Each structure stands twice: as structure tokens, then as C-alpha cells.
Coordinates of C-alpha atoms in Angstrom, one line a residue:
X1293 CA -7.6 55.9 2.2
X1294 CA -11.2 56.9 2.7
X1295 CA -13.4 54.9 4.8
X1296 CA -15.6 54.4 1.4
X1297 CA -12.6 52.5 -0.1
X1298 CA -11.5 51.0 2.7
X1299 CA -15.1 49.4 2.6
X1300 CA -15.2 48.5 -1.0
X1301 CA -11.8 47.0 -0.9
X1302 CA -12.9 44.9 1.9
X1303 CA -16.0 43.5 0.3
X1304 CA -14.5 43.6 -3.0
X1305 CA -11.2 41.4 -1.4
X1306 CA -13.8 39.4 0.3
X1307 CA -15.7 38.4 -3.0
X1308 CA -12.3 37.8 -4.0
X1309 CA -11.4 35.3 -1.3
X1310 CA -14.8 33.6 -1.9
X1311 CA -14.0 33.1 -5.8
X1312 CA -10.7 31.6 -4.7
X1313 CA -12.2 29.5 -3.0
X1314 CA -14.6 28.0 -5.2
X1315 CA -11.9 27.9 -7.9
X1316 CA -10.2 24.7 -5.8
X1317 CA -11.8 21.6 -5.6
X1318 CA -12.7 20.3 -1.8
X1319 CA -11.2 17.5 -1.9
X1320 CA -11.6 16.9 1.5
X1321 CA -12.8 13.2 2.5
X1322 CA -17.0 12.7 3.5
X1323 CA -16.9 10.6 7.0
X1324 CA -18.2 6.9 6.4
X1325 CA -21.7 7.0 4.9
X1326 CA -24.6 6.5 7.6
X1327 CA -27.3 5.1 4.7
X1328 CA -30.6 5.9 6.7
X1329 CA -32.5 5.0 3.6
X1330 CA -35.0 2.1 4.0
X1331 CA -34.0 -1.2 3.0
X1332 CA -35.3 -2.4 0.0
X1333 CA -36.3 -6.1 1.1
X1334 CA -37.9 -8.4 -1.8
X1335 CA -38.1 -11.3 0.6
X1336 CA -40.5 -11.5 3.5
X1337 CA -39.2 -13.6 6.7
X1338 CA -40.2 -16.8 5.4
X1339 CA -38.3 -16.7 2.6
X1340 CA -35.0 -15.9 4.0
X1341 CA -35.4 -18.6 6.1
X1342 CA -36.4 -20.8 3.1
X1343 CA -32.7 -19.2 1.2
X1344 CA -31.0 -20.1 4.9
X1345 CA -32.4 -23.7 5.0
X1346 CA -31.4 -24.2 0.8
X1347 CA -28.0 -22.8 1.4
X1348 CA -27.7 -25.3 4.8
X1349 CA -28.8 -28.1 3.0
X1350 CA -26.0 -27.7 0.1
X1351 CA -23.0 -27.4 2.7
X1352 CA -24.5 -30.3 4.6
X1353 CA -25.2 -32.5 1.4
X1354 CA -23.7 -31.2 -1.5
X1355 CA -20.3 -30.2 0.4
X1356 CA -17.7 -27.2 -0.8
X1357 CA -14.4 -28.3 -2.4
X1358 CA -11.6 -26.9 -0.5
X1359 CA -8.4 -27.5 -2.8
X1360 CA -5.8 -27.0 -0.3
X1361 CA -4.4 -29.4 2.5
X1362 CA -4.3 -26.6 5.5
X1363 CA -7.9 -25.5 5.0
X1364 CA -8.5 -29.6 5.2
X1365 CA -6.9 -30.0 8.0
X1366 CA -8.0 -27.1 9.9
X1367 CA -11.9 -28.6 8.8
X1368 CA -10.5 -32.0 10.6
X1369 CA -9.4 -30.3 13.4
X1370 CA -12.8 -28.7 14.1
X1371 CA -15.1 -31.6 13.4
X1372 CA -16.3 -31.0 9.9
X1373 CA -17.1 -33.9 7.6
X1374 CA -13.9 -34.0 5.1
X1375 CA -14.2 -36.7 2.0
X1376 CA -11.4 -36.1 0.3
X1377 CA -11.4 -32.4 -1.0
X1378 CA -15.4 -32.0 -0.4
X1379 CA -16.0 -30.9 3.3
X1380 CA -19.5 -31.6 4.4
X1381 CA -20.2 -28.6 6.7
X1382 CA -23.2 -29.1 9.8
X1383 CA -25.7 -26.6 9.8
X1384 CA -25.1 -26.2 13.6
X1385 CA -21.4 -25.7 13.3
X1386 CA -21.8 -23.0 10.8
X1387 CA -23.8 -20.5 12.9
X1388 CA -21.5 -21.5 15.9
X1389 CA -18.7 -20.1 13.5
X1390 CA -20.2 -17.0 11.9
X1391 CA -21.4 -15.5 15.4
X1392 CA -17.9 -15.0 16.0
X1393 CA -17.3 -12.4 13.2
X1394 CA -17.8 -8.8 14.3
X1395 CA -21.3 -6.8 13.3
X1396 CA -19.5 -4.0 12.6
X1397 CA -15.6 -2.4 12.9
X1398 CA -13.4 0.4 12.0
X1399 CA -11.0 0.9 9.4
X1400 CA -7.5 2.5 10.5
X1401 CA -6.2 5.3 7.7
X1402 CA -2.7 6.3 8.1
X1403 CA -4.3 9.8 8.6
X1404 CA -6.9 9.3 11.8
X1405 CA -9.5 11.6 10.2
X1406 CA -10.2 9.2 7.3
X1407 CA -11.1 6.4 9.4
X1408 CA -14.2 4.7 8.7
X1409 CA -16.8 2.7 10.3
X1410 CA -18.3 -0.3 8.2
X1411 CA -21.4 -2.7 9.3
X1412 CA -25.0 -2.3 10.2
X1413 CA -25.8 0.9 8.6
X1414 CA -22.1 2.2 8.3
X1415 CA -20.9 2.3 4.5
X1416 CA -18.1 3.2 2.5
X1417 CA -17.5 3.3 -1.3
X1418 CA -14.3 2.1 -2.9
X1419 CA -12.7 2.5 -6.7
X1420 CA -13.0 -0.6 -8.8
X1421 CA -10.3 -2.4 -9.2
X1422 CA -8.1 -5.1 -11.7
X1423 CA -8.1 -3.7 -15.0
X1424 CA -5.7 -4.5 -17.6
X1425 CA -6.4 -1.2 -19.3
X1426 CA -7.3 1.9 -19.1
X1427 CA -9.0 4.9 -21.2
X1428 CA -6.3 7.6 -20.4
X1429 CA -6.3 11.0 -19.8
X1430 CA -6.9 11.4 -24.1
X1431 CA -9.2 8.7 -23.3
X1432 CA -6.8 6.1 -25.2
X1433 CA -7.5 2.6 -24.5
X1434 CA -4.1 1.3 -23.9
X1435 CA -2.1 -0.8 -21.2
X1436 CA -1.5 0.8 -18.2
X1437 CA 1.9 1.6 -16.3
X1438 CA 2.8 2.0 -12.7
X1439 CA 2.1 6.1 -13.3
X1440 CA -1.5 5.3 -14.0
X1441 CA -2.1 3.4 -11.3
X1442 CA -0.3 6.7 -9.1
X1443 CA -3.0 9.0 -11.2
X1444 CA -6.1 7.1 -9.9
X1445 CA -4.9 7.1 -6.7
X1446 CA -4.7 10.5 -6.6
X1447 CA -8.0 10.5 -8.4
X1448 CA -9.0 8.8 -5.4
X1449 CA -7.1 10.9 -2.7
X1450 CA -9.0 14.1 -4.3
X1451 CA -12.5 12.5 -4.5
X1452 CA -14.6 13.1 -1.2
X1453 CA -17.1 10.5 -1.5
X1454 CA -14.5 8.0 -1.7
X1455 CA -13.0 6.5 1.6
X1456 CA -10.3 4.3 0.5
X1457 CA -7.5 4.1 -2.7
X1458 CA -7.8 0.5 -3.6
X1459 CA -5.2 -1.4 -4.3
X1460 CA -4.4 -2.6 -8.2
X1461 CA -7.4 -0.4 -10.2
X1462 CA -5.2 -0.6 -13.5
X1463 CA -2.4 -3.6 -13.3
X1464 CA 1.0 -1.7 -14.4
X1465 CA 2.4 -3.7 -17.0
X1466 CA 5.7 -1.6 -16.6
X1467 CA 6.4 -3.8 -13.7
X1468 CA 7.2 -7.8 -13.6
X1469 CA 4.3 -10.0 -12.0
X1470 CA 6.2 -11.6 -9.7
X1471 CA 7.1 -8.3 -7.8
X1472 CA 4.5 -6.2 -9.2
X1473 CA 2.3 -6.5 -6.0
X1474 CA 5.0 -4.6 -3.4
X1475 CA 4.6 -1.9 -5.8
X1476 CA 1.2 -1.5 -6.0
X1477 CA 1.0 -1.9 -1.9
X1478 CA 2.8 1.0 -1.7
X1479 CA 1.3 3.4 -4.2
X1480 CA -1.6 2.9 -2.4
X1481 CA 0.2 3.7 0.5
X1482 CA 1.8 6.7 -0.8
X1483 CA -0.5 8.6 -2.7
X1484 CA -3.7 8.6 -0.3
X1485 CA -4.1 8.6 3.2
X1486 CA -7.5 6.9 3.4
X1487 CA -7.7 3.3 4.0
X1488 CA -6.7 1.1 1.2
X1489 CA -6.9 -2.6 0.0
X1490 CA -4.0 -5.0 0.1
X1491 CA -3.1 -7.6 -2.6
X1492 CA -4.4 -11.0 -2.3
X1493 CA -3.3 -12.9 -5.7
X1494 CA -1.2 -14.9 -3.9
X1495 CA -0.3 -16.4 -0.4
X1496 CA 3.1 -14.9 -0.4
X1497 CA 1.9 -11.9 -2.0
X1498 CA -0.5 -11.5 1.0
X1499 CA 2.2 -12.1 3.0
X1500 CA 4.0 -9.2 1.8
X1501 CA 0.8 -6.8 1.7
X1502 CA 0.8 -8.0 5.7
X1503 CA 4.7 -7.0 6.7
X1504 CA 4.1 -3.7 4.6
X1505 CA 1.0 -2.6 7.2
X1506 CA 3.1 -3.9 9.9
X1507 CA 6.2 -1.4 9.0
X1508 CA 3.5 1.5 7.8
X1509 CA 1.2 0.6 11.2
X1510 CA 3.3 -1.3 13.8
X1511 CA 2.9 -4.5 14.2
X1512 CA 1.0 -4.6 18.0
X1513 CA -1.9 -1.6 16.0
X1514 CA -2.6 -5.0 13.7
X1515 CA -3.6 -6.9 15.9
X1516 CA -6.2 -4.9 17.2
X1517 CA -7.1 -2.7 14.4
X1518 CA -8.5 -3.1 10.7
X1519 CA -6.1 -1.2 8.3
X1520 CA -6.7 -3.2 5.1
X1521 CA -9.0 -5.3 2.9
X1522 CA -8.4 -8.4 1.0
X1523 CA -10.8 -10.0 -1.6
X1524 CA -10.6 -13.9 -1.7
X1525 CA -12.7 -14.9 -4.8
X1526 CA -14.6 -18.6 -4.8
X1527 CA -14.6 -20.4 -7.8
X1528 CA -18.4 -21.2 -8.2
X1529 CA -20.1 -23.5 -7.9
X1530 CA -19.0 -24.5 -5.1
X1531 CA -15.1 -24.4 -5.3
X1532 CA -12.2 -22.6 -2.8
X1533 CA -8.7 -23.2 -4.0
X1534 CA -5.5 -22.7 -2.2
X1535 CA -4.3 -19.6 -3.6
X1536 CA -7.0 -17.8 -2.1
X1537 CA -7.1 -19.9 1.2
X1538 CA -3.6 -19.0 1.8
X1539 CA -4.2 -15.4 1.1
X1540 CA -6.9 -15.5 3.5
X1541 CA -5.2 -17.3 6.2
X1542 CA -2.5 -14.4 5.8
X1543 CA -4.8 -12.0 6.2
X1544 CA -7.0 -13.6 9.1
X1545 CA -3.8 -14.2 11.4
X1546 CA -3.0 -10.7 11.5
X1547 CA -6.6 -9.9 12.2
X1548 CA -7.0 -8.3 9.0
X1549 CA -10.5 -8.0 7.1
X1550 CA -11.3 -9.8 3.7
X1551 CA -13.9 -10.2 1.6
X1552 CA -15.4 -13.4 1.5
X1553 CA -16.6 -13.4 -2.5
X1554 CA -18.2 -16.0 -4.6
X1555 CA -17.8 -15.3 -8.6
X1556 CA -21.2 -15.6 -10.0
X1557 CA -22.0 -15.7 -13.3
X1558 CA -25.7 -16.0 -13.1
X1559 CA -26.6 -18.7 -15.1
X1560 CA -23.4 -19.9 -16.3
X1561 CA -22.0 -21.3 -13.0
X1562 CA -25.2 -21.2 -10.6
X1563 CA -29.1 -22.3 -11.7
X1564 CA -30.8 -19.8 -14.3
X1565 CA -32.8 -18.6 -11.5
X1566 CA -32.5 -15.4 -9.1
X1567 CA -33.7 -17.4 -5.7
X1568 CA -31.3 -20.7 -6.3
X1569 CA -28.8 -18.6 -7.2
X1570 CA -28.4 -16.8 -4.3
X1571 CA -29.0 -20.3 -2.1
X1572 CA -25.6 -21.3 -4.1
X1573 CA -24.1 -17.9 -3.8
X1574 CA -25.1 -17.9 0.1
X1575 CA -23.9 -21.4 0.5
X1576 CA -20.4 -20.3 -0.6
X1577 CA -20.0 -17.3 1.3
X1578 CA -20.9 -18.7 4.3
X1579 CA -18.6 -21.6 3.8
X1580 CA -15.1 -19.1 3.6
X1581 CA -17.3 -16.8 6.1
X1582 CA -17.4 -19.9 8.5
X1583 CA -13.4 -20.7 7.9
X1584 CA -12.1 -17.0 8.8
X1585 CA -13.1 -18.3 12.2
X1586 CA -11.2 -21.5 12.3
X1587 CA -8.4 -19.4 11.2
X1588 CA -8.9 -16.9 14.0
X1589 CA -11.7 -16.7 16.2
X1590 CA -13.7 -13.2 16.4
X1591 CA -11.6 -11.7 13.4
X1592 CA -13.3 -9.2 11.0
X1593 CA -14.7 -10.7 7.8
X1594 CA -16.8 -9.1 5.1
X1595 CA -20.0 -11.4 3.2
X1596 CA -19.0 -10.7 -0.4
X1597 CA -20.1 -11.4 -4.0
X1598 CA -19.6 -10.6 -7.5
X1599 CA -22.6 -10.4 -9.4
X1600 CA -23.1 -11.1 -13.0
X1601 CA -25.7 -12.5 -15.1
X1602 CA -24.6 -14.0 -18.5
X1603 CA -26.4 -13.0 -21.9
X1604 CA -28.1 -16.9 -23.2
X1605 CA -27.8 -15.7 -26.6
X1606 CA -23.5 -14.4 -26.4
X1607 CA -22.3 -16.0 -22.8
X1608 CA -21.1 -12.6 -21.9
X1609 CA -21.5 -11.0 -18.7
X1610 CA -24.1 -8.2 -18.4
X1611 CA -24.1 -5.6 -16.0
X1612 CA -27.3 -3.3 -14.7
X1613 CA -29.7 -6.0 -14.9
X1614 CA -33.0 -6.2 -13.1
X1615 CA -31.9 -9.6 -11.5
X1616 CA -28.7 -8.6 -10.3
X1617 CA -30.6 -5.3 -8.3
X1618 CA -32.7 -8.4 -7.2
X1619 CA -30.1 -10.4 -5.6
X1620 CA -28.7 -7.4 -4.3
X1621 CA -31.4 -6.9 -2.5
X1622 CA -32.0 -10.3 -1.3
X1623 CA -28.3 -10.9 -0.2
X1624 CA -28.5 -7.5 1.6
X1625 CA -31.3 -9.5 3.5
X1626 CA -29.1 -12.9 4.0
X1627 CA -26.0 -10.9 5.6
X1628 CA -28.3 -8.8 7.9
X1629 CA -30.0 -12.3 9.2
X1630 CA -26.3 -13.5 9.8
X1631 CA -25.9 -10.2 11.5
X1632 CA -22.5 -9.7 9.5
X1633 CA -21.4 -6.8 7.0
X1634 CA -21.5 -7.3 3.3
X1635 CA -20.4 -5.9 0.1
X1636 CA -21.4 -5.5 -3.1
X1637 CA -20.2 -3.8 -6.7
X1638 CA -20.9 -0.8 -7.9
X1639 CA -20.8 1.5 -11.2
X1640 CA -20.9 -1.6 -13.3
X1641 CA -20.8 -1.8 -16.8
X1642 CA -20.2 -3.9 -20.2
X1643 CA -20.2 -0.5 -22.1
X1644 CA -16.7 0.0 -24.5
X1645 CA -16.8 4.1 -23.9
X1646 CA -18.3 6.5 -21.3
X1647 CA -21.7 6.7 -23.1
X1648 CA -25.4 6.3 -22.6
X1649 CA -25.5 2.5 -22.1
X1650 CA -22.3 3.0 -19.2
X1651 CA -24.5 5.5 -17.4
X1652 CA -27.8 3.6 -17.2
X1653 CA -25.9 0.3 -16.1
X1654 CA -24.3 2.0 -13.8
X1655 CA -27.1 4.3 -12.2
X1656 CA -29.3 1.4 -11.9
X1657 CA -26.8 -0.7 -10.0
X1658 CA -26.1 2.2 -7.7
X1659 CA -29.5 2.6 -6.8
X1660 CA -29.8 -0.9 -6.2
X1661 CA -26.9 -1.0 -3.8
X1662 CA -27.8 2.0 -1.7
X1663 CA -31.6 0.4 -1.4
X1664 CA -30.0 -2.6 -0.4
X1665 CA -28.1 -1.5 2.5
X1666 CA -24.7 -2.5 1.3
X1667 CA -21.4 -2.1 3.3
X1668 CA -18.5 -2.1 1.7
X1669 CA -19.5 -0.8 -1.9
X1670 CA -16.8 -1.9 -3.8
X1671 CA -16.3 -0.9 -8.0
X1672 CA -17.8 2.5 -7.0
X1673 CA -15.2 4.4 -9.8
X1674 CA -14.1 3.4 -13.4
X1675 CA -15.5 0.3 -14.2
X1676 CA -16.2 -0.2 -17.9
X1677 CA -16.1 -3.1 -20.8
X1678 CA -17.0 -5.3 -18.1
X1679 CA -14.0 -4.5 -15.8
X1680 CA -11.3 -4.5 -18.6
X1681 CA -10.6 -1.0 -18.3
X1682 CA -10.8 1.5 -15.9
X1683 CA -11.8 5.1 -17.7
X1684 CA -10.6 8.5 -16.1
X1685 CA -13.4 10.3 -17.3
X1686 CA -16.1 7.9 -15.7
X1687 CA -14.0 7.6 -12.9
X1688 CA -14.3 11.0 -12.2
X1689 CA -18.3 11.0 -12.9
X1690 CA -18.7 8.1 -11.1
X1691 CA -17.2 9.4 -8.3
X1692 CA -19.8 12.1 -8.1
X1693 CA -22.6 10.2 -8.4
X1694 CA -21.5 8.6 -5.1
X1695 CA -21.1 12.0 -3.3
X1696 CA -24.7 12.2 -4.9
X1697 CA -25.6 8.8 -3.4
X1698 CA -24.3 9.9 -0.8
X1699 CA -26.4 12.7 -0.4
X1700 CA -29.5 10.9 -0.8
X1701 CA -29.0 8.2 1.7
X1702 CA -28.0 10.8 4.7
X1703 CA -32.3 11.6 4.0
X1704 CA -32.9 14.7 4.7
X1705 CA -31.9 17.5 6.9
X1706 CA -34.2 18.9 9.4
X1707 CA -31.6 21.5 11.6
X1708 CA -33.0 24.1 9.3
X1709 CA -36.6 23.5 9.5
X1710 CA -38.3 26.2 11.5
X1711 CA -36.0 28.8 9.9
X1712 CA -37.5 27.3 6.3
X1713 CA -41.0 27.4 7.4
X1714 CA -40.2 31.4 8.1
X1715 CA -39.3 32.3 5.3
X1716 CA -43.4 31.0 4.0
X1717 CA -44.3 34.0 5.7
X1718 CA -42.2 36.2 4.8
X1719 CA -42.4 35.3 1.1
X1720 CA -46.2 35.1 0.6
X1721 CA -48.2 34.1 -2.4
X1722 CA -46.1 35.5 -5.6
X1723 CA -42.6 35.9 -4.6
X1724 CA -39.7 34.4 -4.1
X1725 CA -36.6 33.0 -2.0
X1726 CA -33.8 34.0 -4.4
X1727 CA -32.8 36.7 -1.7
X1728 CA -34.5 35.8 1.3
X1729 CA -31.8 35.2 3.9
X1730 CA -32.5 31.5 4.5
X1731 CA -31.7 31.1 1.0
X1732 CA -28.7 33.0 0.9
X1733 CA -27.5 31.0 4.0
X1734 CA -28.2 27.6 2.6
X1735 CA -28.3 27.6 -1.1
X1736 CA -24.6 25.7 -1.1
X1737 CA -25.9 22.8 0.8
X1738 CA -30.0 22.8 0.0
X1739 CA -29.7 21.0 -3.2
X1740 CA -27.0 19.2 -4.7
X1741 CA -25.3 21.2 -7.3
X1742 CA -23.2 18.5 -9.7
X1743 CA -19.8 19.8 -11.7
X1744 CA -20.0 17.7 -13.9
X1745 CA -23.6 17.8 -15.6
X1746 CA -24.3 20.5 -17.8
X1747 CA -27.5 22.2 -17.0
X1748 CA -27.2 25.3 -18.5
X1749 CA -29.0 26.2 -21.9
X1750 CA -28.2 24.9 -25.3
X1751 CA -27.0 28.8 -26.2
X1752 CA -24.7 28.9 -23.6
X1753 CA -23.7 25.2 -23.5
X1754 CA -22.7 25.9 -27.5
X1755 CA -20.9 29.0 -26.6
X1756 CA -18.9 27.4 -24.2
X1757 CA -17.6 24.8 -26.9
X1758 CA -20.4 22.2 -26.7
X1759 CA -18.4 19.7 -24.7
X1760 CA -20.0 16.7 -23.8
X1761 CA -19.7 14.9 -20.8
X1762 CA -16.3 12.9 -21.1
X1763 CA -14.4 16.2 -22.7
X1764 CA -16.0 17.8 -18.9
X1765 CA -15.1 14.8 -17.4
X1766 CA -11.5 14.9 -18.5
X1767 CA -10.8 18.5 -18.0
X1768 CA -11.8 18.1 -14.6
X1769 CA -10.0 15.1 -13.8
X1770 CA -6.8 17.4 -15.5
X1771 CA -7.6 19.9 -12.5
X1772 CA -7.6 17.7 -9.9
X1773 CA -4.5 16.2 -10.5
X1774 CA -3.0 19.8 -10.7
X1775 CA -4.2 20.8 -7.5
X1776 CA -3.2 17.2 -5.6
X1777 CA -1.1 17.7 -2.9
X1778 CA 0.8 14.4 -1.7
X1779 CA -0.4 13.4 1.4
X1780 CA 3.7 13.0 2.9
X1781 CA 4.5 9.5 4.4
X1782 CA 6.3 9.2 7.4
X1783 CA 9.8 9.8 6.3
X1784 CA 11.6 6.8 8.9
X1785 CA 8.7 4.6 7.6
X1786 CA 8.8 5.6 3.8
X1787 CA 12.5 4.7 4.2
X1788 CA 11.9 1.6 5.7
X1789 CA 8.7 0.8 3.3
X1790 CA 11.6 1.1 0.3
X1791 CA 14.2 -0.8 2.4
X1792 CA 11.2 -3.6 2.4
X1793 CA 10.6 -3.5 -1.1
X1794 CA 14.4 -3.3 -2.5
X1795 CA 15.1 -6.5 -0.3
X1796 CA 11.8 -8.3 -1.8
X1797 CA 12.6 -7.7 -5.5
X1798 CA 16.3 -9.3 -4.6
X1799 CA 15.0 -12.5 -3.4
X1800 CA 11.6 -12.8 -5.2
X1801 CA 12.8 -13.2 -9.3
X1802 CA 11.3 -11.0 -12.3
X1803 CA 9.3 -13.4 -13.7
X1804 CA 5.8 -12.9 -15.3
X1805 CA 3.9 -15.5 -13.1
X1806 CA 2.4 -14.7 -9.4
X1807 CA 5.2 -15.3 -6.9
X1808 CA 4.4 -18.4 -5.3
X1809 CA 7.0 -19.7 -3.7
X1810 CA 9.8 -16.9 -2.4

């Protein structure tokens, strides 16, 4: 062979390799988001501290109802004013509490490299979760099975922008209630690698979620490292009850993370007004904030929420509104004044497809959250019909707009600066940078380059079959799914995972009610 075609068969094999490797998807996961935006603050000190003193005043005067006789007790035990239910909680006792949970901490992923920081300015975005349907792969709305469930996790495994699988994001109605949660546990386990979230619908439940990290993790890494989430969800205004008290006191003892969540309904259970509704929505979280401590002293906890303002003319919950970027903003300000991380939800929506109305709701929440400084950005993929199903194609979009978010929020990047400013000169007035060689050495990463917009002409968009976004959407979510790879479990502690689950399902009956009691 002649040195010629030695040549061209090098560059030409080269070019080859290059194709290749564009053709696959890197799915590989973005480290924990460092959001160096600004903080978008709507309050000025004064008014914090008026929010602060509001919320103070309601635990002092108003009380919290805490429907379960351990969380009573353990109030008892550390002073609190207990009539009844209602537990009258001192101002002073509260912040002696809440400056015991940690600023910041990391998540533990089965694989090392997908650990995450979370707190201060360290976020991470997470897939939505809890919907009793889904819009499939044909985008069918139908009920979803324990397979579905496996797809978005590998949805999630094969998205870099998000850092953990979730737990339940469809509920798999293949499977009975009662034991449906050790199933889920371990899909989450099985499919991704990243950190995941563990079941919380019941004590025992919890339980179970807890002995499952123990065989994946051991149960000594528990106790001194963050490998889950749970969600505990207030019943506002006002209200804890035991099912989620339990779950969190499972949680807590093993010095796992959860998500201390009041339900608002803006307007429906709080005031019809942004500012007392986050004094209520403050006063609750800091209540369940304050008990993770009596639990267990110095273990992580996360200020959560769930925001949603309710239409006055239907009662139904509306996602993408201008007040709920406004409380956002403001409870972004509350959890930094604790000093304590927060989350938020993301990609909301009320919309009954992936159309127009499911991407302006949900780009105007995530601009919200990522001016707000949240934490744990929770519903970041899927959400639609105001959380009733979970949609493949927008899961897949929405997924993108976070590496997009992303993006934005690293600000931008100066290491290339000088080298920039060079090729000024060398251009001059009239050219251009197509071929200069800082732009062939950065074009990849100067300017985001989406996969899933079409940006091309109309003549070429129609040649190519005129396929709007959730046809794109769905074709790409059929690649990704082609290309996953399973990330392989352990194969002592996959054994021992199914050992754990075969046992539970013997001694925990098939019924279609949350396990309570077994």
C-alpha cells in the first residue's frame, strides 16, 4: 500500500471513528450541578425576618397537629407544649433543633463516580415521580406495569443531566400494593447506578426501603453516609399524620435524608396570598424539619414543598404560575436563612399531551427554580396532567432542558478566553470563524447544540418527514433504550436483594392496601 492510501485510509478511518462516535448517545452522568447563577431574592432582609417571625408565631400559637403517639411523646420528652394532638413548638427550641441538620452532604451511588453533593450551591435534578399512568412509547395513555417503571429508569440511567433514578415514577399496577414497594426499591436499584429515592408510603414500607440499602450498602456505610431520599408529605394546613412520621422516623434512625414537604395548594389549604402562604408553608416545614432532630440529632434533612396554586373559577391545580416562581424564590430565601438545603419541583404541568401549554409551564418553572437556588430539584422529567402521567416523550425533552439548565447555571467559561480574543485578530472586519482553529477546537462545547429541537429549515425539516417534537422525542427515547447497557449489580448482593424480597412477599399478604402492619 502506498503511503498516499495509507494516509487516506487513516483520515478516512478516522472520520469514521468520529461518526461512530456521535452516532451513540453519551449517556454518561454530569457531576452535581454547581448553580453559580445569582439568586433571584424577591424579599429584602426585613422581610424574611417578618416570614421567620409569622411562621414562629403560628408553631408557638396556632400549634401543628401531630397525629401519631411516638412523635407526641418524643415532643414530651424534649419540652414542647403537647395539648392533646396540637404541639405548641417555642420559637427558641426550634432554632436549637434545625442548627443541628447538616448545610450540605453527599449522596452515596452504588457506582462512586455518580455521587453527588447537595446544599449551599450544590444541586441535583431528579425524575418526577407517582403517576398512575403513563403516555407510552406510542404515546398511549394507559396504566403502567412494572416494565415501565424499568424503561424510565433506564430513561434515567441514560440521561446525563440526571443524577438519581427515583423511585416509583409510574406505580406498576401489575404488582399488589401491599408488596409493590420491594419491587420498585429494587428496580431503582437495578437499572441505574446513580443515587435513587426509597419508598416512604408507609412505616413498614420504609422499613423495608431501609434493610434493602443496608444489604445493597452494608449496614455500618448507613450510618455515616446518605444513600437515599425519602419524601414525607404534610397534610396542610398544619397537619403531620403517622404514616408519614413513621416513615420518617425510619428513615432518620438510619441517618438517612428525607424531604421535609408541606402539600400546598395555594389558596385551597393556605391564605389566597403568596407571603402568608409561605408563613404557613414555612411554619410546617420547619415543624417536621425540627423533629428529624429529636429523632436523631445532626442527621441530614432536606426543607421541602410542593407547590400549587388552585384555579378560583375550577379548584384545580395550576402549574407555571407567576406566584408559584414567587414562592420559589422566597422559600429559596427562607431555607438559606436556616442555613439548610431545600428542594423544589420542576417540569410542572396540568397539560393532557406534550404540547405548547406543557412546554411553557414547564420552562417557566425551571427557570424559576434555577434563579432560586434550589437543591434537590425534584419532578425534573415527565411530569404531565398535573402529575397523573408520566410521558416518555417529555421525559426525554425535559431531560434536556435540564442538561440545558445545566448549562446555563455553570455561567460561563473563561479557560478559553485569550485564545477567543486571538482569533479577533486574526479574523478582522468581514470574515469569519467557521474555520479558524479556535472554532474548530471548541465548536462542540461553545454553544449548546439541543437533539431534540429542530432548527433546520422548513425544506429540509419537510423532507425529513415533518416530525414534530413528540414523534423526535419518541424516536429518540427508542434509541436510548437500544443502546442501554445494564449497569451489573453485585452478583452476592443481587442474590441476597432477591433472597430479601422472596421472603417479604411470603410474610407481607397480596392485598391492594399499603402494608401496615407486617
Amino acid at each position: 500500500m502506498s503511503d498516499t492510501a495509507l494516509k487516506t485510509r487513516t483520515r478516512t478511518g478516522g472520520r469514521n471513528a468520529r461518526r461512530s462516535q456521535r452516532m451513540v448517545t453519551d449517556s454518561r452522568m454530569l457531576p452535581g450541578l454547581t448553580n453559580v447563577l445569582p439568586h433571584c431574592e424577591v424579599m429584602d432582609g426585613a422581610q424574611v425576618e417578618r416570614i421567620d417571625s409569622a411562621s414562629m408565631d403560628i408553631l408557638e400559637n396556632v400549634g401543628v397537629v401531630f397525629r401519631d403517639d411516638i412523635a407526641l411523646a418524643d415532643w414530651k420528652r424534649v419540652g414542647a407544649d403537647v395539648r392533646g394532638e396540637r404541639v405548641h413548638l417555642d420559637r427558641g427550641l426550634v432554632r436549637e433543633l434545625i442548627a443541628t441538620i447538616p448545610s450540605d452532604f453527599t449522596y452515596h451511588a452504588r457506582n462512586p463516580a455518580n455521587n453527588v453533593r447537595l446544599g449551599g450551591r450544590q444541586s441535583i435534578f431528579v425524575p418526577m415521580t407517582g403517576a398512575p399512568f403513563l403516555r407510552d412509547l406510542d404515546d398511549v395513555r394507559r396504566n403502567p406495569t412494572l416494565a415501565d417503571l424499568a424503561m424510565f429508569h433506564k430513561l434515567s440511567h441514560m440521561s446525563p443531566a440526571l443524577h438519581s433514578s427515583a423511585h416509583h415514577i409510574v406505580e406498576p399496577y401489575d404488582h399488589p400494593i401491599s408488596q409493590r414497594h420491594l419491587r420498585i426499591t429494587y428496580s431503582s436499584m437495578k437499572h441505574s447506578d446513580k443515587t435513587f429515592m426509597g419508598m416512604t408510603t408507609s412505616p413498614k414500607n420504609a422499613e423495608d426501603v431501609m434493610e434493602m440499602c443496608a444489604v445493597l450498602f452494608g449496614e455500618d456505610f448507613l450510618e455515616t453516609h446518605p444513600v437515599t431520599t425519602g419524601n414525607c408529605n404534610g397534610n396542610s394546613p398544619l397537619v403531620w399524620d403517622e404514616t408519614m412520621l413513621g416513615a420518617m422516623r425510619a428513615f432518620c434512625r438510619r441517618n438517612q435524608p428525607v424531604l421535609c414537604s408541606p402539600f400546598v395548594l395555594g389558596g385551597a389549604n393556605t391564605p389566597a396570598s403568596v407571603a402568608p402562604a409561605v408563613a404557613q408553608l414555612n411554619a410546617e416545614a420547619l415543624s417536621a424539619l425540627a423533629y428529624t432532630q429529636v429523632i436523631r440529632k445532626g442527621c441530614p434533612a432536606i426543607y421541602g414543598h410542593y407547590l400549587s396554586t388552585v384555579s378560583m373559577k375550577s379548584g384545580a391545580p395550576m402549574a407555571g404560575t407567576p406566584e408559584i416562581s414567587l414562592m420559589n424564590f422566597m422559600i429559596g430565601q427562607m431555607a438559606r436563612f436556616y442555613g439548610v438545603p431545600w428542594r423544589t419541583s420542576n417540569t410542572l404541568g396540568g397539560a393532557k399531551t406534550f404540547d405548547a401549554q406543557a412546554g411553557y409551564e414547564s420552562a417557566t418553572t425551571l427557570s424559576a427554580v434555577m434563579h432560586a437556588g434550589a437543591n434537590y430539584i425534584w419532578h425534573s422529567a415527565g411530569w404531565n396532567e398535573a402529575g397523573m402521567h408520566c410521558s416518555v416523550a417529555k421525559f426525554v425533552v425535559d431531560a434536556e432542558q435540564c442538561a440545558m439548565a445545566y448549562r446555563m447555571a455553570e455561567g460561563p467559561r473563561w479557560d478559553d478566553f485569550d485564545e477567543g480574543i486571538a482569533a479577533v485578530s486574526d479574523i478582522g472586519p468581514g470574515g469569519h470563524y467557521l474555520g479558524h482553529p479556535h472554532t474548530q477546537e471548541n465548536f462542540q462545547r461553545a454553544f449548546f447544540m439541543p437533539e431534540l429541537f429542530d432548527n433546520n429549515s422548513i425544506e429540509q425539516w419537510v423532507a425529513e418527514g415533518s416530525k414534530e417534537i413528540t414523534e423526535r422525542a419518541l424516536n429518540h427515547a427508542r434509541k436510548l433504550l437500544r443502546e442501554y447497557e445494564e449497569p451489573r449489580l453485585d452478583e452476592a448482593k443481587n442474590e441476597a436483594l432477591l433472597d430479601y424480597i422472596a421472603r417479604r412477599e411470603r410474610e407481607i399478604p397480596a392485598a391492594d392496601a399499603l402494608n401496615q402492619e407486617y
